[in-house]
mmCIF file of C-alpha atoms in Angstrom:
data_model
loop_
_atom_site.group_PDB
_atom_site.id
_atom_site.type_symbol
_atom_site.label_atom_id
_atom_site.label_comp_id
_atom_site.label_asym_id
_atom_site.label_seq_id
_atom_site.Cartn_x
_atom_site.Cartn_y
_atom_site.Cartn_z
ATOM 1 C CA ARG A 1 9.186 -5.937 -16.854
ATOM 2 C CA LEU A 2 9.274 -7.073 -20.721
ATOM 3 C CA ASP A 3 9.303 -10.728 -19.703
ATOM 4 C CA LEU A 4 5.707 -10.928 -18.202
ATOM 5 C CA PRO A 5 3.168 -12.840 -20.094
ATOM 6 C CA GLY A 6 1.137 -11.040 -22.707
ATOM 7 C CA TYR A 7 4.087 -8.571 -23.327
ATOM 8 C CA GLU A 8 5.443 -10.440 -26.317
ATOM 9 C CA TRP A 9 4.491 -7.678 -28.822
ATOM 10 C CA LEU A 10 6.291 -5.206 -27.045
ATOM 11 C CA ARG A 11 9.292 -7.366 -26.567
ATOM 12 C CA SER A 12 9.426 -7.933 -30.411
ATOM 13 C CA MET A 13 8.570 -4.128 -30.994
ATOM 14 C CA LEU A 14 11.647 -3.230 -28.912
ATOM 15 C CA GLU A 15 13.931 -5.995 -30.242
ATOM 16 C CA GLY A 16 17.453 -4.300 -30.995
ATOM 17 C CA GLU A 17 16.547 -1.246 -28.909
ATOM 18 C CA ASP A 18 18.960 -0.085 -26.115
ATOM 19 C CA ILE A 19 16.347 0.764 -23.526
ATOM 20 C CA GLN A 20 17.071 -0.018 -19.817
ATOM 21 C CA SER A 21 13.833 1.805 -18.325
ATOM 22 C CA LEU A 22 10.640 1.876 -20.024
ATOM 23 C CA LEU A 23 7.383 3.571 -18.484
ATOM 24 C CA LEU A 24 4.187 2.408 -19.833
ATOM 25 C CA VAL A 25 0.986 4.144 -18.792
ATOM 26 C CA PRO A 26 -2.395 2.424 -20.161
ATOM 27 C CA VAL A 27 -4.618 4.654 -21.778
ATOM 28 C CA PHE A 28 -8.428 3.687 -21.220
ATOM 29 C CA VAL A 29 -11.407 5.579 -22.212
ATOM 30 C CA GLN A 30 -14.791 4.543 -21.084
ATOM 31 C CA ASN A 31 -13.400 0.940 -19.969
ATOM 32 C CA ARG A 32 -11.784 0.644 -23.442
ATOM 33 C CA SER A 33 -8.151 0.366 -23.797
ATOM 34 C CA TRP A 34 -6.885 2.257 -26.490
ATOM 35 C CA GLY A 35 -3.399 1.040 -25.539
ATOM 36 C CA PHE A 36 -0.250 2.480 -23.928
ATOM 37 C CA LEU A 37 1.905 5.654 -24.011
ATOM 38 C CA GLY A 38 5.456 4.695 -23.551
ATOM 39 C CA PHE A 39 8.226 6.637 -22.376
ATOM 40 C CA ASP A 40 11.978 5.929 -22.448
ATOM 41 C CA GLU A 41 13.299 8.879 -21.162
ATOM 42 C CA CYS A 42 16.508 7.642 -20.356
ATOM 43 C CA ARG A 43 18.916 4.619 -21.673
ATOM 44 C CA GLU A 44 19.878 3.686 -18.114
ATOM 45 C CA GLU A 45 17.756 1.827 -15.556
ATOM 46 C CA ARG A 46 16.180 4.376 -13.115
ATOM 47 C CA GLU A 47 13.222 4.965 -10.773
ATOM 48 C CA TRP A 48 10.399 7.112 -11.863
ATOM 49 C CA SER A 49 9.240 9.522 -9.142
ATOM 50 C CA GLU A 50 5.557 9.706 -8.337
ATOM 51 C CA GLY A 51 4.976 13.112 -9.682
ATOM 52 C CA GLU A 52 6.565 12.045 -13.147
ATOM 53 C CA ILE A 53 4.104 8.935 -13.165
ATOM 54 C CA GLN A 54 1.156 11.535 -12.033
ATOM 55 C CA ALA A 55 2.288 13.882 -14.971
ATOM 56 C CA LEU A 56 2.271 10.967 -17.393
ATOM 57 C CA ARG A 57 -0.976 9.573 -15.949
ATOM 58 C CA THR A 58 -2.601 13.147 -16.673
ATOM 59 C CA ALA A 59 -1.124 13.088 -19.929
ATOM 60 C CA ALA A 60 -2.776 9.683 -20.827
ATOM 61 C CA GLY A 61 -6.083 10.976 -19.265
ATOM 62 C CA ALA A 62 -5.849 13.980 -21.723
ATOM 63 C CA LEU A 63 -4.995 11.808 -24.570
ATOM 64 C CA GLY A 64 -8.274 9.902 -23.732
ATOM 65 C CA ALA A 65 -10.332 12.943 -23.699
ATOM 66 C CA ALA A 66 -9.064 13.635 -27.107
ATOM 67 C CA ILE A 67 -10.041 10.400 -28.485
ATOM 68 C CA LEU A 68 -13.400 10.692 -27.124
ATOM 69 C CA ARG A 69 -13.710 14.070 -28.521
ATOM 70 C CA GLN A 70 -12.470 12.868 -31.994
ATOM 71 C CA GLU A 71 -14.977 9.847 -31.800
ATOM 72 C CA ALA A 72 -17.727 12.253 -30.870
ATOM 73 C CA ASP A 73 -16.912 14.491 -33.888
ATOM 74 C CA ASP A 74 -16.704 11.439 -36.356
ATOM 75 C CA GLU A 75 -19.975 10.174 -35.071
ATOM 76 C CA PHE A 76 -21.463 13.695 -35.216
ATOM 77 C CA ARG A 77 -20.412 14.156 -38.914
ATOM 78 C CA GLN A 78 -21.786 10.648 -39.883
ATOM 79 C CA LEU A 79 -25.159 11.246 -38.373
ATOM 80 C CA LYS A 80 -25.135 15.078 -40.016
ATOM 81 C CA GLY A 81 -24.401 13.452 -43.347
ATOM 82 C CA PHE A 82 -26.982 10.868 -42.795
ATOM 83 C CA HIS A 83 -29.616 13.631 -41.743
ATOM 84 C CA GLU A 84 -28.785 15.719 -44.684
ATOM 85 C CA GLY A 85 -29.132 12.899 -46.872
ATOM 86 C CA ILE A 86 -32.528 12.385 -46.016
ATOM 87 C CA VAL A 87 -33.671 15.786 -46.192
ATOM 88 C CA GLN A 88 -32.377 16.298 -49.480
ATOM 89 C CA GLN A 89 -33.984 13.461 -50.956
ATOM 90 C CA VAL A 90 -37.394 13.353 -49.375
ATOM 91 C CA ALA A 91 -40.323 14.078 -51.356
ATOM 92 C CA GLU A 92 -41.795 16.474 -48.955
ATOM 93 C CA GLY A 93 -41.051 20.021 -48.842
ATOM 94 C CA ILE A 94 -38.958 21.263 -45.981
ATOM 95 C CA VAL A 95 -38.277 24.857 -45.091
ATOM 96 C CA ILE A 96 -36.774 26.854 -42.330
ATOM 97 C CA GLN A 97 -37.731 30.426 -41.488
ATOM 98 C CA ASP A 98 -36.062 32.715 -38.991
ATOM 99 C CA ALA A 99 -38.132 34.484 -36.204
ATOM 100 C CA GLU A 100 -38.936 37.545 -39.065
ATOM 101 C CA GLY A 101 -40.357 35.153 -41.230
ATOM 102 C CA TYR A 102 -37.493 34.828 -43.940
ATOM 103 C CA PHE A 103 -36.626 31.515 -45.201
ATOM 104 C CA THR A 104 -33.123 30.470 -44.362
ATOM 105 C CA PHE A 105 -33.222 26.842 -45.980
ATOM 106 C CA CYS A 106 -35.177 24.811 -48.362
ATOM 107 C CA ASN A 107 -34.602 21.386 -49.637
ATOM 108 C CA PRO A 108 -34.810 20.411 -53.454
ATOM 109 C CA ALA A 109 -38.380 19.218 -52.971
ATOM 110 C CA ALA A 110 -39.426 22.802 -51.512
ATOM 111 C CA ALA A 111 -37.641 24.294 -54.111
ATOM 112 C CA ALA A 112 -39.207 21.870 -57.061
ATOM 113 C CA MET A 113 -42.888 22.427 -55.695
ATOM 114 C CA THR A 114 -42.583 26.152 -55.712
ATOM 115 C CA GLY A 115 -40.857 26.499 -58.799
ATOM 116 C CA TYR A 116 -38.007 28.522 -57.383
ATOM 117 C CA PRO A 117 -34.187 27.818 -57.390
ATOM 118 C CA PRO A 118 -33.142 27.028 -53.764
ATOM 119 C CA GLN A 119 -30.855 30.120 -53.878
ATOM 120 C CA GLU A 120 -33.714 32.319 -54.948
ATOM 121 C CA LEU A 121 -36.348 30.947 -52.459
ATOM 122 C CA ILE A 122 -33.877 31.528 -49.441
ATOM 123 C CA GLY A 123 -34.068 35.082 -48.396
ATOM 124 C CA LYS A 124 -37.756 35.229 -49.326
ATOM 125 C CA HIS A 125 -40.486 36.305 -46.699
ATOM 126 C CA TRP A 126 -43.119 33.825 -46.509
ATOM 127 C CA THR A 127 -45.655 36.504 -47.677
ATOM 128 C CA GLU A 128 -43.955 36.360 -51.006
ATOM 129 C CA LEU A 129 -45.235 32.755 -51.316
ATOM 130 C CA ILE A 130 -48.613 32.742 -49.642
ATOM 131 C CA PRO A 131 -51.585 34.302 -50.957
ATOM 132 C CA ALA A 132 -52.887 37.367 -49.012
ATOM 133 C CA ASP A 133 -55.997 35.523 -48.213
ATOM 134 C CA HIS A 134 -54.071 33.102 -46.285
ATOM 135 C CA HIS A 135 -51.806 35.498 -44.200
ATOM 136 C CA ALA A 136 -54.043 35.502 -41.116
ATOM 137 C CA ARG A 137 -53.944 31.983 -40.769
ATOM 138 C CA VAL A 138 -50.007 31.840 -41.109
ATOM 139 C CA ARG A 139 -49.600 34.704 -38.831
ATOM 140 C CA GLN A 140 -51.785 33.053 -35.955
ATOM 141 C CA ALA A 141 -49.642 29.867 -36.810
ATOM 142 C CA ASP A 142 -46.310 31.844 -36.168
ATOM 143 C CA GLU A 143 -47.814 33.430 -33.025
ATOM 144 C CA ARG A 144 -48.404 29.713 -31.556
ATOM 145 C CA ARG A 145 -44.974 28.506 -32.349
ATOM 146 C CA ALA A 146 -43.226 31.520 -30.946
ATOM 147 C CA GLN A 147 -45.066 30.337 -27.668
ATOM 148 C CA GLY A 148 -43.473 26.815 -28.126
ATOM 149 C CA GLN A 149 -46.333 25.103 -29.954
ATOM 150 C CA SER A 150 -46.276 22.818 -32.865
ATOM 151 C CA ASP A 151 -49.060 22.655 -35.336
ATOM 152 C CA ARG A 152 -50.706 21.596 -38.697
ATOM 153 C CA TYR A 153 -53.053 23.507 -41.035
ATOM 154 C CA GLU A 154 -53.736 24.022 -44.403
ATOM 155 C CA ILE A 155 -52.960 26.793 -46.890
ATOM 156 C CA ASP A 156 -52.395 27.675 -50.371
ATOM 157 C CA VAL A 157 -48.950 28.579 -51.783
ATOM 158 C CA LEU A 158 -47.812 30.455 -54.857
ATOM 159 C CA ARG A 159 -45.603 29.077 -57.290
ATOM 160 C CA ARG A 160 -43.073 30.999 -59.017
ATOM 161 C CA ASP A 161 -45.335 31.303 -62.258
ATOM 162 C CA GLY A 162 -48.126 32.725 -59.960
ATOM 163 C CA SER A 163 -50.230 29.505 -59.895
ATOM 164 C CA ARG A 164 -51.800 28.131 -56.513
ATOM 165 C CA PHE A 165 -51.441 24.870 -54.875
ATOM 166 C CA ALA A 166 -52.763 23.634 -51.471
ATOM 167 C CA ILE A 167 -50.446 22.103 -48.958
ATOM 168 C CA LEU A 168 -50.767 20.623 -45.335
ATOM 169 C CA VAL A 169 -48.080 22.349 -43.306
ATOM 170 C CA SER A 170 -46.481 20.663 -39.919
ATOM 171 C CA GLY A 171 -44.811 23.500 -38.382
ATOM 172 C CA SER A 172 -42.333 23.200 -35.398
ATOM 173 C CA PRO A 173 -40.765 25.935 -33.729
ATOM 174 C CA ARG A 174 -37.275 26.539 -33.269
ATOM 175 C CA PHE A 175 -35.612 27.711 -29.646
ATOM 176 C CA GLU A 176 -32.116 28.105 -28.535
ATOM 177 C CA ASP A 177 -31.379 28.786 -25.023
ATOM 178 C CA GLY A 178 -35.015 29.761 -24.697
ATOM 179 C CA GLU A 179 -34.876 32.385 -27.462
ATOM 180 C CA TYR A 180 -37.316 31.644 -30.380
ATOM 181 C CA LEU A 181 -35.213 31.219 -33.679
ATOM 182 C CA GLY A 182 -38.212 30.599 -35.965
ATOM 183 C CA THR A 183 -40.052 27.478 -37.698
ATOM 184 C CA MET A 184 -39.281 24.253 -39.419
ATOM 185 C CA ALA A 185 -42.022 23.316 -41.548
ATOM 186 C CA VAL A 186 -42.813 20.310 -43.807
ATOM 187 C CA PHE A 187 -45.332 20.334 -46.182
#
């Protein structure tokens, strides 16, 4: 009934329309009202069957789920952008290497410290940037990370021009569904 208090907005929206029967199904998502689904399937007054009403409630529920998914996607995009911004702007080098030891990501700070453009650093194996006298230390750290342990250690790194510099590495293992994917390292 459109003469109920609080439905003035609906009366004004439908002013001039020849609608005799209107079914409104409220859409609530996590106790938050998103409005109504309105159906004016016919231009004459009629009774809606329980089956029709249940079908409309199901449609309203599906709409609510879609709204939740969209909100979650929007929030994820915002957080992702925020985190990517941090990773791109920090002064610390950040690299990700796969389980075989090849770099799959580097931030601008890591590229600047090593003297490699990011596209050239990605795809290199860590042995190309670590002097041979530090390989044993990195291999031991990789074995610990494959077992799920994070660690910190000091090593030297070779720049593109061949010069060496010392870094303190904080390495964390990366797992997905129990499978070791590699390491994320900050230095």
